[in-house]
Short mmCIF file of C-alpha atoms in Angstrom, two decimals:
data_model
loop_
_atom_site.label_atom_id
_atom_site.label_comp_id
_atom_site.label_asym_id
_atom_site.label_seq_id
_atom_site.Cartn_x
_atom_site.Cartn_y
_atom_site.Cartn_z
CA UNK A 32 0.00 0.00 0.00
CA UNK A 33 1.35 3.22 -0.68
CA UNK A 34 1.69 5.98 1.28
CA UNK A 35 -1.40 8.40 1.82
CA UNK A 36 0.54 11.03 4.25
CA UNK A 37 3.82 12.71 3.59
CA UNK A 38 5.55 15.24 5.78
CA UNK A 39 8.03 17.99 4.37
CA UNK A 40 10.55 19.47 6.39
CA UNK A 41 12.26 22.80 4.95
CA UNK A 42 12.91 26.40 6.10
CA UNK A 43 9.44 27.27 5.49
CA UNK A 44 8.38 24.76 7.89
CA UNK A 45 6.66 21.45 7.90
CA UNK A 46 3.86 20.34 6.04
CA UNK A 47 2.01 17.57 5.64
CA UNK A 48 0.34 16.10 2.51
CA UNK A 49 -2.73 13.81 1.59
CA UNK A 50 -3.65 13.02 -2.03
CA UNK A 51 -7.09 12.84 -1.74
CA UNK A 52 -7.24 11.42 -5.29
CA UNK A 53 -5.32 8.62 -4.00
CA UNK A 54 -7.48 5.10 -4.67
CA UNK A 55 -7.91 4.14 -0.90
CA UNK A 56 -8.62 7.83 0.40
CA UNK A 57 -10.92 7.98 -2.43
CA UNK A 58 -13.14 4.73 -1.18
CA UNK A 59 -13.17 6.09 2.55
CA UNK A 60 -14.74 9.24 1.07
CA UNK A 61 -17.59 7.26 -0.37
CA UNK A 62 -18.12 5.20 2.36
CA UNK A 63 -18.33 8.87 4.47
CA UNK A 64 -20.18 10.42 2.00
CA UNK A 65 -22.98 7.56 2.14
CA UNK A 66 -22.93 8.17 5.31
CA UNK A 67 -23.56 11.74 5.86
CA UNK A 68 -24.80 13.21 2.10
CA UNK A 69 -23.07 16.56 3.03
CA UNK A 70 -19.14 14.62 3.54
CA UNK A 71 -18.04 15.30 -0.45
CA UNK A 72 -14.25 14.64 0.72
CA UNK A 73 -12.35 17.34 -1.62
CA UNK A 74 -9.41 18.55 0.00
CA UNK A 75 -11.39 21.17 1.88
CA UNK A 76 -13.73 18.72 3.67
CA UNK A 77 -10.79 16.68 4.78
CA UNK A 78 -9.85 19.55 6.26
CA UNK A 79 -12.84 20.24 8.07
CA UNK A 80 -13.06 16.90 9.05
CA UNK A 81 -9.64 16.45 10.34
CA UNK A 82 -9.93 19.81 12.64
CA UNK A 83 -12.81 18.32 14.01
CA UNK A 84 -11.22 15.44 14.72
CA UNK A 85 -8.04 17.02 16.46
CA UNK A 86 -10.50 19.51 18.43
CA UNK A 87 -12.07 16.24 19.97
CA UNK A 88 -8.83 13.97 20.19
CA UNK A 89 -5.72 15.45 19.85
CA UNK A 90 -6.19 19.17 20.66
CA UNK A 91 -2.34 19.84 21.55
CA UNK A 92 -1.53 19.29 17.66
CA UNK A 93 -3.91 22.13 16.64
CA UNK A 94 -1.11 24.25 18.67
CA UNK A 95 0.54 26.46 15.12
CA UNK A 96 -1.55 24.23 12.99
CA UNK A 97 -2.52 26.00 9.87
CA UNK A 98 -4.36 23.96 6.88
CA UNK A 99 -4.16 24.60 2.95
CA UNK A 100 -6.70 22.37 1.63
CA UNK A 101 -7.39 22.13 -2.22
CA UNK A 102 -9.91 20.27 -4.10
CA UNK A 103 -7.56 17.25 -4.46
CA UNK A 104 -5.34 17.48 -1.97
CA UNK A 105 -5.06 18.33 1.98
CA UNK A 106 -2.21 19.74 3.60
CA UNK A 107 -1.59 21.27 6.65
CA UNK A 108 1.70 23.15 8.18
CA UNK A 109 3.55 24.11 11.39
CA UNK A 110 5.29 27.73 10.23
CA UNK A 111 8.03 27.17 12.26
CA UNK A 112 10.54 24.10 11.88
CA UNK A 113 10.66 23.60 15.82
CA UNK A 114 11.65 19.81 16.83
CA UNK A 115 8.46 20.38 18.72
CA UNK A 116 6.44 21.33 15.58
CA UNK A 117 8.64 18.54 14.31
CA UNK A 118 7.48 15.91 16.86
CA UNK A 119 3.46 17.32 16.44
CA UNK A 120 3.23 17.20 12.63
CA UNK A 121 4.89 12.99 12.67
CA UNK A 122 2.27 12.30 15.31
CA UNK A 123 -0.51 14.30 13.31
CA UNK A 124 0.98 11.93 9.97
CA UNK A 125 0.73 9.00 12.18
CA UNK A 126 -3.31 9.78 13.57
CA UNK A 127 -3.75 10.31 10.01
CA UNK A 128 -2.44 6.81 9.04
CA UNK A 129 -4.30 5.21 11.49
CA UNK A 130 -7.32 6.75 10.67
CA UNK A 131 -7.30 5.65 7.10
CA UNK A 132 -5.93 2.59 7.73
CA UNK A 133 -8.68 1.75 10.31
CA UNK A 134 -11.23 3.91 8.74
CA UNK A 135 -14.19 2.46 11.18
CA UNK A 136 -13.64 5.04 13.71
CA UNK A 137 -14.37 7.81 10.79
CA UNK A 138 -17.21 6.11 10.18
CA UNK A 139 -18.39 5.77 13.56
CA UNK A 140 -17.86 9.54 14.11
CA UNK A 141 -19.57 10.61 11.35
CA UNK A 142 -23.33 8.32 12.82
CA UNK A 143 -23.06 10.19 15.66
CA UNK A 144 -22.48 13.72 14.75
CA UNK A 145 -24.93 14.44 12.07
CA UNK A 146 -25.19 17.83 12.25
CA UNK A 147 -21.97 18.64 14.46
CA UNK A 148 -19.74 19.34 11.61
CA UNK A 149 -20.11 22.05 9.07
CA UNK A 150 -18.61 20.64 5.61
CA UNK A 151 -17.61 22.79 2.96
#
């Protein structure tokens, strides 16, 4: 399987990536889409979804978090190249890996708050 999440480190920062286009990502947005109608997973409602997700479960990584989502592809930043900022954005890769690997818990979220997150 390849990989869905890369992280960049450079002087600008670090980002992380997500193809959204990407085969598996694109089957978990189906399944979340039949779930709740509204859940069109483009880049943006990724992005939605995953600041949810980190406002319920993993608040301390939304610490200099700032998100660039596209239509086809998600990506989020730290500004500052910090080995803390280092140390958030490989745990926010790894939650990310997890999630899509194990995509059940995305699921489950999504039958229990209908109308608790705003999509794009």
């Amino acid at each position: 399987m390849q990989d869905l999440v890369t992280v960049f480190s450079n002087e600008d920062g670090i980002q992380i990536f997500m193809d959204v286009q990407q085969d598996a990502v694109l089957q978990i947005g189906e399944a979340m889409q039949e779930i709740q109608e509204e859940a069109y997973m483009n880049g943006e409602n990724w992005a939605i979804f995953f600041q949810y997700y980190l406002e319920q479960y993993a608040p301390d990584l939304l610490e200099g978090l700032e998100s660039d989502a596209e239509a086809g592809m998600y990506a989020a930043y730290y500004e500052t190249a910090t080995p803390e900022n280092h140390r958030k954005a490989l745990q926010l890769a790894d939650l990310l890996h997890a999630l899509l690997a194990h995509p059940e818990q995305i699921y489950q979220i999504l039958r229990t708050t209908e109308d608790e997150i705003e999509w794009d």
